[in-house]
Short mmCIF file of C-alpha atoms and ligand atoms in Angstrom, two decimals:
data_model
loop_
_atom_site.label_atom_id
_atom_site.label_comp_id
_atom_site.label_asym_id
_atom_site.label_seq_id
_atom_site.Cartn_x
_atom_site.Cartn_y
_atom_site.Cartn_z
CA MET T 1 0.00 0.00 0.00
CA GLN T 2 1.26 3.51 -0.92
CA PRO T 3 1.86 5.93 1.98
CA LEU T 4 -0.81 8.64 2.24
CA ILE T 5 0.03 11.97 0.59
CA GLU T 6 -0.28 14.83 3.08
CA VAL T 7 -2.39 17.72 1.82
CA GLY T 8 -3.46 21.16 3.02
CA ILE T 9 -6.64 23.19 2.40
CA LEU T 10 -6.61 26.93 1.69
CA GLY T 11 -9.99 28.47 2.48
CA ALA T 12 -10.89 25.42 4.59
CA THR T 13 -13.73 27.22 6.41
CA GLY T 14 -15.82 28.10 3.32
CA VAL T 15 -18.61 26.20 1.56
CA VAL T 16 -16.13 24.52 -0.80
CA GLY T 17 -13.51 24.19 1.95
CA GLN T 18 -15.96 22.19 4.05
CA GLN T 19 -16.52 19.76 1.19
CA PHE T 20 -12.73 19.40 0.92
CA VAL T 21 -12.49 18.66 4.63
CA ALA T 22 -15.31 16.09 4.55
CA ARG T 23 -14.11 14.29 1.42
CA LEU T 24 -10.38 14.35 2.16
CA ALA T 25 -10.85 13.05 5.72
CA ARG T 26 -12.09 9.76 4.22
CA HIS T 27 -9.79 9.69 1.18
CA PRO T 28 -7.69 6.56 0.56
CA TRP T 29 -4.67 8.43 -0.93
CA PHE T 30 -4.66 11.90 0.69
CA LYS T 31 -4.48 12.92 4.36
CA PRO T 32 -5.48 16.50 5.28
CA THR T 33 -2.99 17.72 7.87
CA TRP T 34 -3.12 21.50 7.46
CA LEU T 35 -6.09 23.89 7.37
CA ALA T 36 -5.76 27.56 6.45
CA ALA T 37 -8.12 30.52 6.05
CA SER T 38 -8.26 34.28 6.73
CA GLU T 39 -7.11 36.32 9.74
CA ARG T 40 -10.66 35.98 11.06
CA SER T 41 -10.13 32.24 11.61
CA GLU T 42 -6.36 32.10 12.23
CA GLY T 43 -5.33 30.56 15.57
CA LYS T 44 -8.80 29.19 16.32
CA ALA T 45 -10.11 25.61 16.34
CA TYR T 46 -11.57 24.66 12.96
CA ALA T 47 -14.92 23.60 14.46
CA SER T 48 -15.33 27.00 16.15
CA VAL T 49 -14.88 29.06 12.97
CA ALA T 50 -16.24 26.92 10.11
CA PRO T 51 -19.99 27.58 9.74
CA TRP T 52 -20.50 23.84 9.07
CA ARG T 53 -23.34 23.31 6.58
CA LEU T 54 -22.93 19.66 5.58
CA THR T 55 -25.21 16.88 6.78
CA THR T 56 -22.18 14.76 7.77
CA PRO T 57 -20.40 15.83 10.99
CA ILE T 58 -17.03 17.61 11.07
CA PRO T 59 -14.39 14.83 11.02
CA ASP T 60 -13.24 14.14 14.61
CA GLU T 61 -9.54 14.60 13.85
CA LEU T 62 -10.03 17.97 12.10
CA GLY T 63 -12.61 19.74 14.30
CA PRO T 64 -10.06 20.66 17.03
CA LYS T 65 -7.28 21.47 14.54
CA THR T 66 -5.96 25.04 14.71
CA VAL T 67 -6.59 27.04 11.54
CA GLU T 68 -3.45 28.75 10.23
CA ALA T 69 -2.80 31.75 8.00
CA CYS T 70 -2.33 31.13 4.25
CA THR T 71 1.45 31.38 4.48
CA PRO T 72 3.46 29.58 1.76
CA GLY T 73 6.00 27.01 2.95
CA ARG T 74 4.07 26.16 6.14
CA GLY T 75 1.69 23.46 4.82
CA PRO T 76 2.28 20.28 2.79
CA ARG T 77 3.48 20.34 -0.81
CA VAL T 78 -0.01 19.63 -2.20
CA VAL T 79 -2.70 22.16 -1.27
CA PHE T 80 -6.31 22.41 -2.37
CA SER T 81 -7.73 25.91 -2.68
CA GLY T 82 -11.30 26.97 -1.90
CA LEU T 83 -10.22 30.58 -1.45
CA ASP T 84 -12.42 33.53 -2.22
CA ALA T 85 -11.51 34.84 -5.69
CA SER T 86 -10.69 38.27 -4.25
CA VAL T 87 -7.61 36.80 -2.54
CA ALA T 88 -6.93 33.57 -4.46
CA GLY T 89 -4.83 35.22 -7.19
CA GLU T 90 -2.07 36.49 -4.95
CA ILE T 91 -2.09 33.63 -2.44
CA GLU T 92 -2.14 30.79 -4.99
CA GLN T 93 0.71 32.37 -6.97
CA ALA T 94 2.78 32.72 -3.80
CA PHE T 95 2.22 29.05 -2.96
CA ALA T 96 3.10 27.82 -6.47
CA SER T 97 6.19 29.96 -6.50
CA ALA T 98 7.23 28.50 -3.12
CA GLY T 99 7.00 24.94 -4.52
CA HIS T 100 3.43 23.91 -3.69
CA PHE T 101 1.10 22.17 -6.12
CA VAL T 102 -2.09 24.25 -5.86
CA VAL T 103 -5.21 22.38 -6.98
CA SER T 104 -7.64 25.26 -7.18
CA ASN T 105 -11.35 25.99 -7.48
CA ALA T 106 -10.98 29.71 -7.82
CA ARG T 107 -11.53 31.46 -11.14
CA ASN T 108 -8.36 33.55 -11.09
CA TYR T 109 -6.03 31.33 -13.20
CA ARG T 110 -8.57 29.27 -15.15
CA MET T 111 -8.06 31.16 -18.41
CA ASP T 112 -4.28 31.51 -18.07
CA PRO T 113 -2.92 29.82 -21.23
CA LEU T 114 -0.30 27.98 -19.15
CA VAL T 115 -2.72 26.68 -16.50
CA PRO T 116 -4.70 23.47 -17.12
CA LEU T 117 -8.47 23.89 -16.76
CA LEU T 118 -9.09 20.26 -16.12
CA ILE T 119 -11.92 17.75 -16.29
CA PRO T 120 -10.01 14.46 -16.05
CA GLU T 121 -12.56 12.55 -18.18
CA VAL T 122 -12.41 15.18 -20.93
CA ASN T 123 -8.98 16.81 -21.23
CA GLY T 124 -6.50 15.00 -18.97
CA ASP T 125 -3.87 15.64 -21.67
CA HIS T 126 -3.98 19.38 -20.76
CA LEU T 127 -1.87 18.47 -17.71
CA SER T 128 1.11 18.63 -20.07
CA LEU T 129 0.89 22.43 -19.57
CA VAL T 130 2.29 22.04 -16.05
CA ALA T 131 5.90 21.53 -17.20
CA GLU T 132 5.62 24.58 -19.51
CA GLN T 133 4.04 26.60 -16.70
CA GLN T 134 6.87 25.79 -14.30
CA GLN T 135 9.49 26.69 -16.88
CA ALA T 136 7.82 29.93 -18.05
CA LYS T 137 6.94 31.22 -14.58
CA GLY T 138 10.04 29.87 -12.83
CA TRP T 139 7.88 28.03 -10.28
CA LYS T 140 8.89 24.84 -8.50
CA GLY T 141 5.21 24.19 -7.81
CA ALA T 142 2.24 24.71 -10.11
CA ILE T 143 -1.42 25.72 -10.32
CA VAL T 144 -4.05 23.40 -11.79
CA THR T 145 -7.69 24.54 -11.84
CA ASN T 146 -11.13 23.03 -12.20
CA PRO T 147 -13.93 24.78 -14.09
CA ASN T 148 -16.76 26.90 -12.82
CA CYS T 149 -19.54 24.82 -11.24
CA SER T 150 -21.91 25.16 -14.21
CA THR T 151 -19.20 24.85 -16.84
CA ILE T 152 -18.16 21.44 -15.57
CA VAL T 153 -21.67 20.04 -16.00
CA LEU T 154 -22.04 21.55 -19.46
CA ALA T 155 -18.57 20.54 -20.70
CA LEU T 156 -18.95 16.97 -19.44
CA ALA T 157 -22.30 16.67 -21.23
CA LEU T 158 -20.89 18.17 -24.46
CA ALA T 159 -17.66 16.13 -24.55
CA PRO T 160 -19.28 12.96 -25.99
CA LEU T 161 -21.09 15.07 -28.61
CA ARG T 162 -17.92 16.47 -30.18
CA VAL T 163 -17.83 13.48 -32.56
CA PHE T 164 -21.09 14.75 -34.07
CA ASP T 165 -19.53 18.08 -35.17
CA LEU T 166 -20.66 20.35 -32.34
CA LYS T 167 -21.47 23.70 -33.95
CA SER T 168 -23.42 25.73 -31.41
CA VAL T 169 -24.79 25.55 -27.88
CA LEU T 170 -27.60 27.46 -26.16
CA VAL T 171 -27.67 26.90 -22.39
CA SER T 172 -29.89 28.28 -19.61
CA THR T 173 -28.84 27.44 -16.08
CA MET T 174 -30.86 27.32 -12.86
CA GLN T 175 -28.21 27.51 -10.15
CA ALA T 176 -28.37 26.56 -6.47
CA VAL T 177 -27.76 29.09 -3.68
CA SER T 178 -24.77 27.13 -2.31
CA GLY T 179 -22.94 28.24 -5.45
CA ALA T 180 -22.72 31.72 -3.96
CA GLY T 181 -20.74 30.66 -0.86
CA TYR T 182 -21.84 31.30 2.73
CA PRO T 183 -23.95 33.23 3.76
CA GLY T 184 -24.54 33.84 0.06
CA VAL T 185 -27.75 35.24 -1.44
CA PRO T 186 -30.01 36.92 1.17
CA SER T 187 -33.16 34.85 1.84
CA LEU T 188 -35.36 37.89 1.06
CA ASP T 189 -33.89 37.99 -2.44
CA ILE T 190 -34.21 34.31 -3.30
CA LEU T 191 -37.14 32.73 -1.42
CA GLY T 192 -40.11 32.30 -3.77
CA ASN T 193 -38.05 33.94 -6.48
CA VAL T 194 -35.66 33.58 -9.43
CA VAL T 195 -32.82 36.05 -9.97
CA PRO T 196 -31.91 36.20 -13.68
CA PHE T 197 -28.34 37.39 -13.21
CA ILE T 198 -25.16 35.92 -11.72
CA GLY T 199 -22.24 38.29 -12.14
CA GLY T 200 -19.59 37.07 -14.61
CA GLU T 201 -21.14 33.60 -14.84
CA GLU T 202 -22.29 33.66 -18.46
CA GLU T 203 -18.88 34.84 -19.68
CA LYS T 204 -17.15 32.12 -17.61
CA ILE T 205 -19.36 29.34 -18.97
CA GLU T 206 -18.84 30.46 -22.57
CA ALA T 207 -15.05 30.90 -22.39
CA GLU T 208 -14.16 28.00 -20.07
CA THR T 209 -16.17 25.41 -22.03
CA LEU T 210 -14.32 26.22 -25.25
CA LYS T 211 -10.93 26.06 -23.51
CA ILE T 212 -11.74 22.63 -21.99
CA LEU T 213 -13.01 21.21 -25.28
CA GLY T 214 -10.14 22.83 -27.20
CA SER T 215 -6.76 21.47 -28.25
CA ASP T 216 -3.12 22.32 -27.48
CA GLY T 217 -3.87 22.46 -23.75
CA GLY T 218 -6.89 24.66 -24.50
CA ARG T 219 -4.84 27.34 -26.27
CA THR T 220 -6.79 26.56 -29.43
CA PRO T 221 -10.39 26.83 -28.24
CA HIS T 222 -13.11 24.61 -29.65
CA THR T 223 -14.82 26.31 -32.59
CA ALA T 224 -18.43 25.91 -31.33
CA MET T 225 -20.46 29.04 -30.57
CA ILE T 226 -21.92 29.15 -27.08
CA SER T 227 -24.57 31.46 -25.62
CA ALA T 228 -25.38 31.15 -21.90
CA HIS T 229 -28.21 32.49 -19.70
CA THR T 230 -27.69 32.08 -15.94
CA ASN T 231 -30.31 32.22 -13.18
CA ARG T 232 -30.15 31.82 -9.40
CA VAL T 233 -33.02 29.71 -8.04
CA ALA T 234 -34.17 28.70 -4.55
CA VAL T 235 -32.44 25.30 -4.61
CA LEU T 236 -29.87 24.29 -1.99
CA ASP T 237 -27.45 22.13 -4.00
CA GLY T 238 -27.28 21.16 -7.67
CA HIS T 239 -27.05 23.27 -10.79
CA ILE T 240 -29.53 22.24 -13.48
CA MET T 241 -29.51 23.51 -17.06
CA THR T 242 -31.46 23.18 -20.29
CA VAL T 243 -29.20 22.79 -23.31
CA SER T 244 -29.87 22.97 -27.06
CA VAL T 245 -27.08 21.93 -29.43
CA ASP T 246 -26.59 22.12 -33.16
CA LEU T 247 -24.82 18.97 -34.33
CA GLY T 248 -23.51 19.23 -37.90
CA ALA T 249 -23.42 15.44 -38.40
CA LYS T 250 -27.19 15.22 -37.72
CA PRO T 251 -27.05 11.98 -35.69
CA ALA T 252 -30.16 9.98 -34.80
CA ASN T 253 -31.45 10.70 -31.27
CA ASP T 254 -30.59 7.14 -30.18
CA ASP T 255 -26.99 7.67 -31.28
CA VAL T 256 -26.76 10.83 -29.16
CA ILE T 257 -28.09 8.93 -26.15
CA GLU T 258 -25.68 6.06 -26.76
CA ALA T 259 -22.70 8.43 -27.00
CA LEU T 260 -23.65 9.98 -23.64
CA ARG T 261 -24.20 6.57 -22.02
CA ARG T 262 -20.94 5.05 -23.25
CA PHE T 263 -18.75 8.02 -22.38
CA ARG T 264 -15.79 7.13 -20.15
CA GLY T 265 -12.41 8.75 -19.47
CA ARG T 266 -9.07 8.14 -17.80
CA PRO T 267 -10.48 8.34 -14.23
CA GLN T 268 -12.72 5.37 -15.01
CA GLU T 269 -9.91 3.44 -16.77
CA LEU T 270 -7.50 4.09 -13.91
CA GLU T 271 -10.23 3.47 -11.30
CA LEU T 272 -9.34 6.70 -9.49
CA PRO T 273 -10.97 6.78 -6.03
CA SER T 274 -13.38 9.64 -6.84
CA ALA T 275 -14.21 8.53 -10.38
CA PRO T 276 -17.94 8.01 -10.89
CA HIS T 277 -19.03 4.93 -12.84
CA PRO T 278 -20.45 6.07 -15.22
CA PRO T 279 -19.54 9.79 -15.28
CA ILE T 280 -22.79 10.62 -17.15
CA VAL T 281 -26.00 8.98 -15.95
CA VAL T 282 -28.64 9.12 -18.67
CA SER T 283 -32.17 9.29 -17.30
CA PHE T 284 -35.19 8.18 -19.30
CA ASP T 285 -37.82 9.58 -16.92
CA ASN T 286 -39.69 12.57 -18.33
CA ASN T 287 -39.38 14.58 -15.12
CA ARG T 288 -35.67 14.01 -14.39
CA PRO T 289 -33.02 15.06 -13.56
CA GLN T 290 -34.06 17.03 -10.48
CA PRO T 291 -31.60 18.67 -8.03
CA ARG T 292 -33.05 17.06 -4.89
CA LEU T 293 -33.21 13.58 -6.40
CA ASP T 294 -30.15 13.45 -8.64
CA ALA T 295 -27.42 15.83 -7.41
CA ASP T 296 -25.84 13.12 -5.23
CA ARG T 297 -25.51 10.51 -8.01
CA GLY T 298 -22.11 8.84 -8.00
CA ASP T 299 -21.36 10.34 -4.57
CA GLY T 300 -21.98 13.78 -6.11
CA MET T 301 -19.44 13.16 -8.89
CA ALA T 302 -21.70 11.96 -11.73
CA ILE T 303 -23.75 14.35 -13.80
CA THR T 304 -27.24 13.35 -14.91
CA VAL T 305 -28.56 14.04 -18.40
CA GLY T 306 -32.21 13.55 -19.22
CA ARG T 307 -34.92 14.40 -21.72
CA VAL T 308 -32.58 13.92 -24.67
CA ARG T 309 -34.77 14.70 -27.66
CA PRO T 310 -34.80 16.34 -31.10
CA CYS T 311 -34.94 20.13 -31.23
CA LYS T 312 -36.77 21.92 -34.07
CA VAL T 313 -34.47 24.95 -33.92
CA THR T 314 -31.04 23.41 -33.31
CA HIS T 315 -30.74 19.62 -33.55
CA THR T 316 -30.88 18.10 -30.07
CA LYS T 317 -31.96 19.33 -26.65
CA PHE T 318 -31.58 17.91 -23.15
CA VAL T 319 -31.44 18.73 -19.44
CA ALA T 320 -28.19 18.34 -17.44
CA LEU T 321 -27.55 18.47 -13.70
CA GLY T 322 -24.53 18.25 -11.40
CA HIS T 323 -23.68 18.84 -7.74
CA ASN T 324 -22.13 22.32 -7.68
CA THR T 325 -19.99 22.03 -4.54
CA VAL T 326 -18.91 18.43 -5.26
CA ARG T 327 -18.51 17.79 -9.02
CA GLY T 328 -18.53 21.56 -9.53
CA ALA T 329 -15.86 22.30 -6.91
CA ALA T 330 -14.18 20.19 -4.19
CA GLY T 331 -14.83 16.74 -5.70
CA ALA T 332 -13.60 17.99 -9.08
CA ALA T 333 -10.36 19.32 -7.58
CA ILE T 334 -9.80 16.06 -5.69
CA LEU T 335 -10.29 14.08 -8.91
CA ASN T 336 -7.78 16.41 -10.60
CA ALA T 337 -5.27 15.69 -7.83
CA GLU T 338 -5.92 11.95 -8.11
CA LEU T 339 -5.05 12.06 -11.81
CA MET T 340 -1.93 14.11 -11.02
CA ALA T 341 -0.92 11.57 -8.36
CA ALA T 342 -1.59 8.66 -10.77
CA ASP T 343 0.64 10.44 -13.31
CA ARG T 344 3.32 10.68 -10.57
CA MET T 345 3.37 14.49 -10.66
CA PHE T 346 3.75 14.68 -6.86
CA ALA T 347 6.58 12.11 -6.74
P1 NAP V 28 -16.89 31.03 0.85
O1 NAP V 28 -17.85 30.10 1.51
O2 NAP V 28 -17.14 32.49 0.92
O3 NAP V 28 -15.40 30.72 1.47
C1 NAP V 28 -14.29 31.55 1.18
C2 NAP V 28 -13.04 31.06 1.89
O4 NAP V 28 -11.97 31.99 1.61
C3 NAP V 28 -13.17 31.01 3.42
O5 NAP V 28 -12.45 29.88 3.91
C4 NAP V 28 -12.47 32.30 3.88
O6 NAP V 28 -11.88 32.19 5.17
C5 NAP V 28 -11.37 32.38 2.83
N1 NAP V 28 -10.85 33.75 2.76
C6 NAP V 28 -11.55 34.89 2.53
N2 NAP V 28 -10.72 35.97 2.58
C7 NAP V 28 -9.48 35.49 2.87
C8 NAP V 28 -8.21 36.10 3.06
N3 NAP V 28 -8.03 37.43 2.97
N4 NAP V 28 -7.15 35.30 3.32
C9 NAP V 28 -7.29 33.97 3.43
N5 NAP V 28 -8.49 33.32 3.26
C10 NAP V 28 -9.57 34.08 2.98
O7 NAP V 28 -16.74 30.68 -0.69
P2 NAP V 28 -16.99 29.27 -1.47
O8 NAP V 28 -18.35 29.18 -2.01
O9 NAP V 28 -16.46 28.17 -0.63
O10 NAP V 28 -16.05 29.47 -2.75
C11 NAP V 28 -14.64 29.38 -2.66
C12 NAP V 28 -14.02 29.48 -4.04
O11 NAP V 28 -14.48 28.40 -4.85
C13 NAP V 28 -14.42 30.77 -4.76
O12 NAP V 28 -13.30 31.19 -5.52
C14 NAP V 28 -15.58 30.32 -5.64
O13 NAP V 28 -15.73 31.14 -6.76
C15 NAP V 28 -15.16 28.92 -6.01
N6 NAP V 28 -16.26 28.00 -6.33
C16 NAP V 28 -17.36 27.87 -5.53
C17 NAP V 28 -18.35 26.95 -5.88
C18 NAP V 28 -19.61 26.74 -5.05
O14 NAP V 28 -20.48 25.99 -5.52
N7 NAP V 28 -19.75 27.33 -3.88
C19 NAP V 28 -18.20 26.17 -7.01
C20 NAP V 28 -17.04 26.30 -7.80
C21 NAP V 28 -16.10 27.21 -7.44
P3 NAP V 28 -12.64 32.80 6.50
O15 NAP V 28 -13.77 31.85 6.81
O16 NAP V 28 -11.56 32.76 7.52
O17 NAP V 28 -13.11 34.18 6.14
#
């Protein structure tokens, strides 16, 4: 048996940080030994400063742990980041420069041409950017990012459809409140309501999806046109979206369904611990997927696609759903780190 790899968590107290804590505490390869957050939390026991919002309890060994400042060189070589974007840029760069591998959720470096924007099932080959990144930036460590929580659902659903000549995509999201962090959207704004604007989200979905589906580490974006609408809805967890795609090859509907059902990637081949089997669950029920019933599929790591049917305007339309703080954040970053570990990048 391999020795456990020690890992740290930057932003351990936040919504995403809590998912890191819960999932890493039971991980077969990684052992969380270092928790860091802002000055507000520094020097205090984790359980006293993390506004715990998960249904599983705080892991016994981490609740009493003292939260430290985000100081490079203090924690283990591998750190996960659930830092607020307002501070992630500077802190993550300082850690990478000091020799840490930063596996990040934050948006700051996602579109950097030398930083992989990774979905291991879709573009694991983009990890080849890490060596170039280290050379160009003079870092001993590196930054690897996962996509925005809606992008990851959309890009995973589109990946199997590339073989059908993906030409254009229209997507409308309905996004859970947990996507806005804690305390997030005020209850008076969201209860009994839909807010048809999430700052910067549409631009992120459009740009990130094309980088992920692109070639040369994403430096040559995919040529499809994408238009996104984003909405915040009164759902706790799980981003759901309606998607219409123009497929130049005009496949039969059954062939589209089969491509989605058969889709697998390196995490499934390598049997990585967080890999869902299958990564895309295709539902045949008319009223699915639904956030409450389907967000936890595959331990929160599988996306669900349903209502795959012909579209009179484009070619095909469907509904897709994924867990925003798991597959869309902490679980995605952990899967990224598993692929990096399997590729011996931490050796
Ligand atoms: P959050 O609940 O607001 O947590 C933010 C974290 O950042 C907290 O641990 C906070 O520590 C820490 N922090 C804030 N200011 C800091 C500073 N000056 N120095 C050090 N640490 C600081 O946010 P979240 O929802 O977990 O999101 C975290 C990141 O993941 C964001 O970049 C977000 O865009 C991204 N993301 C979120 C989701 C989602 O579904 N929520 C999905 C994908 C990506 P204190 O508690 O000590 O203040």
